[in-house]
PDB file of C-alpha atoms and ligand atoms in Angstrom:
ATOM      1  CA  UNK A 275     110.094  99.933 100.297  1.00  0.00           C
ATOM      2  CA  UNK A 276     113.313 102.299  99.447  1.00  0.00           C
ATOM      3  CA  UNK A 277     114.090 102.565  95.594  1.00  0.00           C
ATOM      4  CA  UNK A 278     117.639 100.732  96.870  1.00  0.00           C
ATOM      5  CA  UNK A 279     114.913  98.277  97.778  1.00  0.00           C
ATOM      6  CA  UNK A 280     112.977  98.019  94.353  1.00  0.00           C
ATOM      7  CA  UNK A 281     116.637  97.665  92.603  1.00  0.00           C
ATOM      8  CA  UNK A 282     117.271  94.151  94.621  1.00  0.00           C
ATOM      9  CA  UNK A 283     113.630  92.623  93.307  1.00  0.00           C
ATOM     10  CA  UNK A 284     114.791  94.028  89.890  1.00  0.00           C
ATOM     11  CA  UNK A 285     118.541  92.567  90.657  1.00  0.00           C
ATOM     12  CA  UNK A 286     117.135  89.140  91.659  1.00  0.00           C
ATOM     13  CA  UNK A 287     115.715  89.168  87.972  1.00  0.00           C
ATOM     14  CA  UNK A 288     118.668  90.556  86.174  1.00  0.00           C
ATOM     15  CA  UNK A 289     116.867  93.471  84.989  1.00  0.00           C
ATOM     16  CA  UNK A 290     115.199  91.124  82.517  1.00  0.00           C
ATOM     17  CA  UNK A 291     112.651  92.779  80.322  1.00  0.00           C
ATOM     18  CA  UNK A 292     110.775  89.730  79.940  1.00  0.00           C
ATOM     19  CA  UNK A 293     110.214  89.532  84.192  1.00  0.00           C
ATOM     20  CA  UNK A 294     108.438  92.853  84.254  1.00  0.00           C
ATOM     21  CA  UNK A 295     105.588  90.988  85.235  1.00  0.00           C
ATOM     22  CA  UNK A 296     107.308  89.227  88.139  1.00  0.00           C
ATOM     23  CA  UNK A 297     108.894  92.383  88.942  1.00  0.00           C
ATOM     24  CA  UNK A 298     106.026  94.303  89.591  1.00  0.00           C
ATOM     25  CA  UNK A 299     104.387  91.445  91.528  1.00  0.00           C
ATOM     26  CA  UNK A 300     107.201  91.363  94.227  1.00  0.00           C
ATOM     27  CA  UNK A 301     107.290  95.055  94.649  1.00  0.00           C
ATOM     28  CA  UNK A 302     103.668  94.955  95.008  1.00  0.00           C
ATOM     29  CA  UNK A 303     103.734  92.402  97.379  1.00  0.00           C
ATOM     30  CA  UNK A 304     106.378  94.305  99.661  1.00  0.00           C
ATOM     31  CA  UNK A 305     104.444  97.717  99.314  1.00  0.00           C
ATOM     32  CA  UNK A 306     100.997  96.113  98.802  1.00  0.00           C
ATOM     33  CA  UNK A 307     100.565  98.959  95.922  1.00  0.00           C
ATOM     34  CA  UNK A 308     102.781 100.013  93.250  1.00  0.00           C
ATOM     35  CA  UNK A 309     104.274 103.188  93.938  1.00  0.00           C
ATOM     36  CA  UNK A 310     104.747 105.786  91.351  1.00  0.00           C
ATOM     37  CA  UNK A 311     108.445 105.956  91.993  1.00  0.00           C
ATOM     38  CA  UNK A 312     109.080 102.243  91.607  1.00  0.00           C
ATOM     39  CA  UNK A 313     107.421 102.109  88.071  1.00  0.00           C
ATOM     40  CA  UNK A 314     109.539 105.378  87.027  1.00  0.00           C
ATOM     41  CA  UNK A 315     112.931 102.667  88.584  1.00  0.00           C
ATOM     42  CA  UNK A 316     111.641  99.436  87.175  1.00  0.00           C
ATOM     43  CA  UNK A 317     111.055 101.237  84.065  1.00  0.00           C
ATOM     44  CA  UNK A 318     114.798 102.913  83.998  1.00  0.00           C
ATOM     45  CA  UNK A 319     116.454  99.967  84.636  1.00  0.00           C
ATOM     46  CA  UNK A 320     114.288  97.332  82.603  1.00  0.00           C
ATOM     47  CA  UNK A 321     115.067 100.767  79.552  1.00  0.00           C
ATOM     48  CA  UNK A 322     111.390 100.537  78.479  1.00  0.00           C
ATOM     49  CA  UNK A 323     108.936 102.796  78.149  1.00  0.00           C
ATOM     50  CA  UNK A 324     107.299 104.210  81.499  1.00  0.00           C
ATOM     51  CA  UNK A 325     104.393 103.659  79.526  1.00  0.00           C
ATOM     52  CA  UNK A 326     104.756 100.219  78.674  1.00  0.00           C
ATOM     53  CA  UNK A 327     104.803  99.700  82.904  1.00  0.00           C
ATOM     54  CA  UNK A 328     101.521 101.452  83.189  1.00  0.00           C
ATOM     55  CA  UNK A 329     100.193  99.293  80.836  1.00  0.00           C
ATOM     56  CA  UNK A 330     101.123  96.445  82.452  1.00  0.00           C
ATOM     57  CA  UNK A 331     100.100  97.810  86.170  1.00  0.00           C
ATOM     58  CA  UNK A 332      96.808  98.911  84.546  1.00  0.00           C
ATOM     59  CA  UNK A 333      95.606  95.355  82.733  1.00  0.00           C
ATOM     60  CA  UNK A 334      95.994  93.817  86.149  1.00  0.00           C
ATOM     61  CA  UNK A 335      93.380  93.727  88.416  1.00  0.00           C
ATOM     62  CA  UNK A 336      96.070  92.529  90.902  1.00  0.00           C
ATOM     63  CA  UNK A 337      97.695  95.511  90.373  1.00  0.00           C
ATOM     64  CA  UNK A 338      97.386  98.443  92.502  1.00  0.00           C
ATOM     65  CA  UNK A 339      98.657 102.279  91.778  1.00  0.00           C
ATOM     66  CA  UNK A 340      97.414 103.726  94.934  1.00  0.00           C
ATOM     67  CA  UNK A 341      98.220 103.643  98.601  1.00  0.00           C
ATOM     68  CA  UNK A 342      96.732 100.596 100.227  1.00  0.00           C
ATOM     69  CA  UNK A 343      96.802  99.148 104.508  1.00  0.00           C
ATOM     70  CA  UNK A 344      99.330  97.183 105.571  1.00  0.00           C
ATOM     71  CA  UNK A 345      96.327  95.514 106.265  1.00  0.00           C
ATOM     72  CA  UNK A 346      93.977  93.733 103.791  1.00  0.00           C
ATOM     73  CA  UNK A 347      90.437  92.645 104.282  1.00  0.00           C
ATOM     74  CA  UNK A 348      89.260  91.624 100.822  1.00  0.00           C
ATOM     75  CA  UNK A 349      85.188  90.033 100.994  1.00  0.00           C
ATOM     76  CA  UNK A 350      84.116  87.615  98.195  1.00  0.00           C
ATOM     77  CA  UNK A 351      80.896  88.951  96.637  1.00  0.00           C
ATOM     78  CA  UNK A 352      80.848  86.285  94.316  1.00  0.00           C
ATOM     79  CA  UNK A 353      77.191  84.440  94.746  1.00  0.00           C
ATOM     80  CA  UNK A 354      77.388  81.714  96.381  1.00  0.00           C
ATOM     81  CA  UNK A 355      79.271  84.131  99.348  1.00  0.00           C
ATOM     82  CA  UNK A 356      76.393  86.800  98.726  1.00  0.00           C
ATOM     83  CA  UNK A 357      73.626  84.796  99.235  1.00  0.00           C
ATOM     84  CA  UNK A 358      75.030  83.301 102.233  1.00  0.00           C
ATOM     85  CA  UNK A 359      75.372  87.072 103.761  1.00  0.00           C
ATOM     86  CA  UNK A 360      78.714  88.886 102.338  1.00  0.00           C
ATOM     87  CA  UNK A 361      77.267  91.959 102.099  1.00  0.00           C
ATOM     88  CA  UNK A 362      76.523  91.917 105.660  1.00  0.00           C
ATOM     89  CA  UNK A 363      80.365  91.207 106.724  1.00  0.00           C
ATOM     90  CA  UNK A 364      81.337  93.952 104.453  1.00  0.00           C
ATOM     91  CA  UNK A 365      78.893  96.565 106.323  1.00  0.00           C
ATOM     92  CA  UNK A 366      80.550  95.032 109.472  1.00  0.00           C
ATOM     93  CA  UNK A 367      84.207  95.277 108.589  1.00  0.00           C
ATOM     94  CA  UNK A 368      82.611  99.218 107.830  1.00  0.00           C
ATOM     95  CA  UNK A 369      81.331 100.171 110.804  1.00  0.00           C
ATOM     96  CA  UNK A 370      84.795  98.547 112.631  1.00  0.00           C
ATOM     97  CA  UNK A 371      87.168  99.909 110.506  1.00  0.00           C
ATOM     98  CA  UNK A 372      85.334 103.012 110.289  1.00  0.00           C
ATOM     99  CA  UNK A 373      85.817 103.135 106.312  1.00  0.00           C
ATOM    100  CA  UNK A 374      83.639 102.847 103.634  1.00  0.00           C
ATOM    101  CA  UNK A 375      84.432  99.249 101.641  1.00  0.00           C
ATOM    102  CA  UNK A 376      87.700 100.636  98.938  1.00  0.00           C
ATOM    103  CA  UNK A 377      88.903 102.532 101.608  1.00  0.00           C
ATOM    104  CA  UNK A 378      91.919 103.192 103.688  1.00  0.00           C
ATOM    105  CA  UNK A 379      91.597 103.513 106.837  1.00  0.00           C
ATOM    106  CA  UNK A 380      93.472 107.312 108.595  1.00  0.00           C
ATOM    107  CA  UNK A 381      95.957 105.073 110.106  1.00  0.00           C
ATOM    108  CA  UNK A 382      97.176 103.108 107.019  1.00  0.00           C
ATOM    109  CA  UNK A 383      96.477  99.983 109.261  1.00  0.00           C
ATOM    110  CA  UNK A 384      93.472  98.483 106.835  1.00  0.00           C
ATOM    111  CA  UNK A 385      91.925  98.396 103.541  1.00  0.00           C
ATOM    112  CA  UNK A 386      88.729  97.109 102.377  1.00  0.00           C
ATOM    113  CA  UNK A 387      88.262  95.702  99.517  1.00  0.00           C
ATOM    114  CA  UNK A 388      85.506  93.591  97.624  1.00  0.00           C
ATOM    115  CA  UNK A 389      86.136  90.616  94.651  1.00  0.00           C
ATOM    116  CA  UNK A 390      83.881  88.210  92.896  1.00  0.00           C
ATOM    117  CA  UNK A 391      84.569  84.527  93.509  1.00  0.00           C
ATOM    118  CA  UNK A 392      87.690  83.300  94.071  1.00  0.00           C
ATOM    119  CA  UNK A 393      86.851  79.174  93.816  1.00  0.00           C
ATOM    120  CA  UNK A 394      86.441  78.382  96.660  1.00  0.00           C
ATOM    121  CA  UNK A 395      82.241  78.737  97.246  1.00  0.00           C
ATOM    122  CA  UNK A 396      81.789  76.123  99.597  1.00  0.00           C
ATOM    123  CA  UNK A 397      83.799  78.270 102.098  1.00  0.00           C
ATOM    124  CA  UNK A 398      81.424  81.098 101.366  1.00  0.00           C
ATOM    125  CA  UNK A 399      80.775  83.521 103.119  1.00  0.00           C
ATOM    126  CA  UNK A 400      84.398  83.925 102.607  1.00  0.00           C
ATOM    127  CA  UNK A 401      86.618  87.187 103.937  1.00  0.00           C
ATOM    128  CA  UNK A 402      90.280  86.823 102.543  1.00  0.00           C
ATOM    129  CA  UNK A 403      93.128  88.400 105.311  1.00  0.00           C
ATOM    130  CA  UNK A 404      96.155  89.218 104.598  1.00  0.00           C
ATOM    131  CA  UNK A 405      96.229  86.371 101.898  1.00  0.00           C
ATOM    132  CA  UNK A 406      94.501  83.950 104.674  1.00  0.00           C
ATOM    133  CA  UNK A 407      90.956  82.424 103.844  1.00  0.00           C
ATOM    134  CA  UNK A 408      88.635  82.593 106.682  1.00  0.00           C
ATOM    135  CA  UNK A 409      85.675  80.762 105.532  1.00  0.00           C
ATOM    136  CA  UNK A 410      82.062  80.044 106.874  1.00  0.00           C
ATOM    137  CA  UNK A 411      82.108  83.717 108.171  1.00  0.00           C
ATOM    138  CA  UNK A 412      79.734  85.140 110.565  1.00  0.00           C
ATOM    139  CA  UNK A 413      79.617  88.947 111.769  1.00  0.00           C
ATOM    140  CA  UNK A 414      81.233  88.310 115.145  1.00  0.00           C
ATOM    141  CA  UNK A 415      83.797  85.508 114.045  1.00  0.00           C
ATOM    142  CA  UNK A 416      85.428  88.322 111.336  1.00  0.00           C
ATOM    143  CA  UNK A 417      85.502  90.586 114.507  1.00  0.00           C
ATOM    144  CA  UNK A 418      87.451  88.658 116.082  1.00  0.00           C
ATOM    145  CA  UNK A 419      89.905  88.295 113.342  1.00  0.00           C
ATOM    146  CA  UNK A 420      90.119  91.755 112.836  1.00  0.00           C
ATOM    147  CA  UNK A 421      90.492  92.078 116.693  1.00  0.00           C
ATOM    148  CA  UNK A 422      93.152  89.775 116.621  1.00  0.00           C
ATOM    149  CA  UNK A 423      94.822  91.685 113.596  1.00  0.00           C
ATOM    150  CA  UNK A 424      94.469  94.737 115.685  1.00  0.00           C
ATOM    151  CA  UNK A 425      95.910  93.408 118.499  1.00  0.00           C
ATOM    152  CA  UNK A 426      98.952  91.874 116.956  1.00  0.00           C
ATOM    153  CA  UNK A 427      99.650  95.478 115.690  1.00  0.00           C
ATOM    154  CA  UNK A 428      99.673  96.534 118.817  1.00  0.00           C
ATOM    155  CA  UNK A 429     102.582  94.366 119.912  1.00  0.00           C
ATOM    156  CA  UNK A 430     104.535  95.336 117.518  1.00  0.00           C
ATOM    157  CA  UNK A 431     103.451  94.267 114.469  1.00  0.00           C
ATOM    158  CA  UNK A 432     103.474  90.666 112.920  1.00  0.00           C
TER     159      UNK A 432
HETATM  160  S1  FES B 190      81.473  83.187  95.513  1.00  0.00           S
HETATM  161 FE1  FES B 190      82.865  83.730  97.150  1.00  0.00          FE
HETATM  162  S2  FES B 190      84.550  81.806  96.833  1.00  0.00           S
HETATM  163 FE2  FES B 190      82.730  81.926  95.322  1.00  0.00          FE
END
Protein backbone atom coordinates (compact mmCIF):
# COMPACT_ATOMS: atom_id res chain seq x y z
CA UNK A 1 0.00 0.00 0.00
CA UNK A 2 1.41 3.33 -1.04
CA UNK A 3 1.13 6.19 1.41
CA UNK A 4 -1.65 7.52 -0.81
CA UNK A 5 -3.56 4.34 0.05
CA UNK A 6 -3.01 5.03 3.73
CA UNK A 7 -4.30 8.56 3.14
CA UNK A 8 -7.42 7.14 1.52
CA UNK A 9 -8.11 4.99 4.56
CA UNK A 10 -7.55 7.95 6.85
CA UNK A 11 -9.88 10.10 4.73
CA UNK A 12 -12.59 7.45 4.97
CA UNK A 13 -12.58 8.07 8.69
CA UNK A 14 -12.29 11.85 8.26
CA UNK A 15 -8.88 11.68 9.96
CA UNK A 16 -10.68 11.22 13.25
CA UNK A 17 -8.52 10.45 16.28
CA UNK A 18 -11.35 8.30 17.63
CA UNK A 19 -11.00 6.05 14.58
CA UNK A 20 -7.35 5.15 15.17
CA UNK A 21 -8.14 1.49 15.82
CA UNK A 22 -10.32 1.16 12.71
CA UNK A 23 -7.72 2.93 10.57
CA UNK A 24 -4.95 0.61 11.74
CA UNK A 25 -7.18 -2.40 11.14
CA UNK A 26 -7.89 -1.30 7.57
CA UNK A 27 -4.24 -0.61 6.83
CA UNK A 28 -3.28 -4.02 8.20
CA UNK A 29 -5.99 -5.70 6.18
CA UNK A 30 -4.49 -4.26 3.02
CA UNK A 31 -0.87 -5.00 3.94
CA UNK A 32 -1.13 -7.99 6.28
CA UNK A 33 0.98 -5.95 8.69
CA UNK A 34 1.51 -2.37 9.82
CA UNK A 35 4.48 -0.82 8.03
CA UNK A 36 6.35 1.78 10.05
CA UNK A 37 5.86 4.43 7.37
CA UNK A 38 2.11 3.85 7.45
CA UNK A 39 1.98 4.28 11.22
CA UNK A 40 4.00 7.47 10.94
CA UNK A 41 1.57 8.77 8.34
CA UNK A 42 -1.41 7.94 10.55
CA UNK A 43 0.18 9.78 13.48
CA UNK A 44 0.89 12.82 11.34
CA UNK A 45 -2.56 12.99 9.77
CA UNK A 46 -4.40 12.41 13.04
CA UNK A 47 -2.04 14.87 14.78
CA UNK A 48 -1.26 12.43 17.54
CA UNK A 49 2.14 11.28 18.85
CA UNK A 50 3.64 8.28 17.02
CA UNK A 51 3.98 6.67 20.47
CA UNK A 52 0.19 6.59 20.73
CA UNK A 53 -0.06 4.73 17.43
CA UNK A 54 2.62 2.24 18.51
CA UNK A 55 0.89 1.80 21.84
CA UNK A 56 -2.33 0.79 20.11
CA UNK A 57 -0.50 -1.38 17.57
CA UNK A 58 1.40 -3.28 20.24
CA UNK A 59 -1.52 -3.58 22.68
CA UNK A 60 -3.63 -5.70 20.35
CA UNK A 61 -2.20 -9.08 19.47
CA UNK A 62 -3.99 -8.98 16.15
CA UNK A 63 -1.64 -6.28 14.87
CA UNK A 64 1.64 -7.26 13.28
CA UNK A 65 4.59 -4.93 12.96
CA UNK A 66 6.72 -7.23 10.83
CA UNK A 67 5.99 -8.05 7.18
CA UNK A 68 3.89 -11.15 6.71
CA UNK A 69 3.15 -13.30 3.70
CA UNK A 70 0.35 -12.72 1.27
CA UNK A 71 -1.37 -15.85 2.58
CA UNK A 72 -1.69 -16.42 6.29
CA UNK A 73 -2.02 -20.01 7.52
CA UNK A 74 -3.16 -19.98 11.12
CA UNK A 75 -3.32 -23.21 13.08
CA UNK A 76 -5.45 -23.26 16.20
CA UNK A 77 -3.43 -24.69 19.09
CA UNK A 78 -6.21 -24.51 21.66
CA UNK A 79 -6.79 -27.63 23.75
CA UNK A 80 -9.54 -29.16 21.61
CA UNK A 81 -7.57 -28.70 18.40
CA UNK A 82 -4.33 -29.74 20.05
CA UNK A 83 -5.67 -33.09 21.22
CA UNK A 84 -7.00 -33.71 17.73
CA UNK A 85 -3.62 -33.31 16.09
CA UNK A 86 -2.96 -29.59 15.56
CA UNK A 87 0.75 -30.13 16.14
CA UNK A 88 0.89 -32.51 13.18
CA UNK A 89 -0.73 -29.84 11.04
CA UNK A 90 1.85 -27.25 12.04
CA UNK A 91 4.61 -29.72 11.20
CA UNK A 92 2.96 -30.44 7.85
CA UNK A 93 2.88 -26.75 7.00
CA UNK A 94 6.49 -26.33 8.10
CA UNK A 95 7.52 -29.16 5.79
CA UNK A 96 5.42 -28.04 2.82
CA UNK A 97 6.32 -24.37 3.06
CA UNK A 98 9.89 -24.92 4.26
CA UNK A 99 9.63 -22.32 6.98
CA UNK A 100 9.29 -22.69 10.76
CA UNK A 101 6.04 -21.80 12.46
CA UNK A 102 5.88 -18.05 13.05
CA UNK A 103 7.92 -17.46 9.91
CA UNK A 104 7.28 -16.27 6.39
CA UNK A 105 8.45 -17.94 3.20
CA UNK A 106 11.27 -16.19 1.32
CA UNK A 107 8.92 -15.37 -1.56
CA UNK A 108 6.61 -13.61 0.95
CA UNK A 109 3.72 -15.84 -0.11
CA UNK A 110 2.97 -17.70 3.13
CA UNK A 111 3.19 -17.08 6.85
CA UNK A 112 2.52 -19.80 9.41
CA UNK A 113 0.95 -18.68 12.66
CA UNK A 114 -0.42 -20.39 15.73
CA UNK A 115 -3.28 -19.07 17.85
CA UNK A 116 -5.16 -20.12 20.92
CA UNK A 117 -8.77 -21.28 20.75
CA UNK A 118 -10.79 -19.29 18.27
CA UNK A 119 -14.07 -20.60 19.61
CA UNK A 120 -14.88 -23.15 16.93
CA UNK A 121 -13.73 -26.21 18.87
CA UNK A 122 -16.31 -28.53 17.30
CA UNK A 123 -14.50 -28.04 14.00
CA UNK A 124 -11.10 -28.99 15.39
CA UNK A 125 -8.46 -29.42 14.36
CA UNK A 126 -8.89 -26.10 12.68
CA UNK A 127 -6.71 -24.18 10.25
CA UNK A 128 -7.62 -20.70 9.07
CA UNK A 129 -6.19 -19.79 5.69
CA UNK A 130 -6.65 -16.22 4.54
CA UNK A 131 -9.52 -15.85 6.96
CA UNK A 132 -11.36 -18.96 5.80
CA UNK A 133 -12.00 -21.66 8.40
CA UNK A 134 -11.06 -25.21 7.43
CA UNK A 135 -12.34 -27.66 10.02
CA UNK A 136 -11.56 -31.31 10.76
CA UNK A 137 -8.27 -30.92 8.99
CA UNK A 138 -5.96 -33.80 8.26
CA UNK A 139 -2.41 -33.53 6.96
CA UNK A 140 -3.69 -34.62 3.55
CA UNK A 141 -6.54 -32.11 3.34
CA UNK A 142 -4.25 -29.35 4.55
CA UNK A 143 -1.75 -30.16 1.82
CA UNK A 144 -4.55 -29.95 -0.73
CA UNK A 145 -5.71 -26.54 0.48
CA UNK A 146 -2.18 -25.15 0.40
CA UNK A 147 -1.62 -26.59 -3.07
CA UNK A 148 -4.84 -24.95 -4.24
CA UNK A 149 -3.74 -21.55 -2.92
CA UNK A 150 -0.35 -22.01 -4.62
CA UNK A 151 -2.00 -22.99 -7.89
CA UNK A 152 -4.27 -19.95 -7.82
CA UNK A 153 -1.21 -17.83 -7.15
CA UNK A 154 0.66 -19.37 -10.10
CA UNK A 155 -2.31 -18.56 -12.32
CA UNK A 156 -1.92 -14.91 -11.52
CA UNK A 157 -3.00 -14.48 -7.93
CA UNK A 158 -6.36 -14.75 -6.23
S1 LIG B 1 -9.40 -25.23 20.45
FE1 LIG B 1 -9.34 -24.77 18.35
S2 LIG B 1 -11.19 -23.70 18.08
FE2 LIG B 1 -11.19 -24.12 20.17
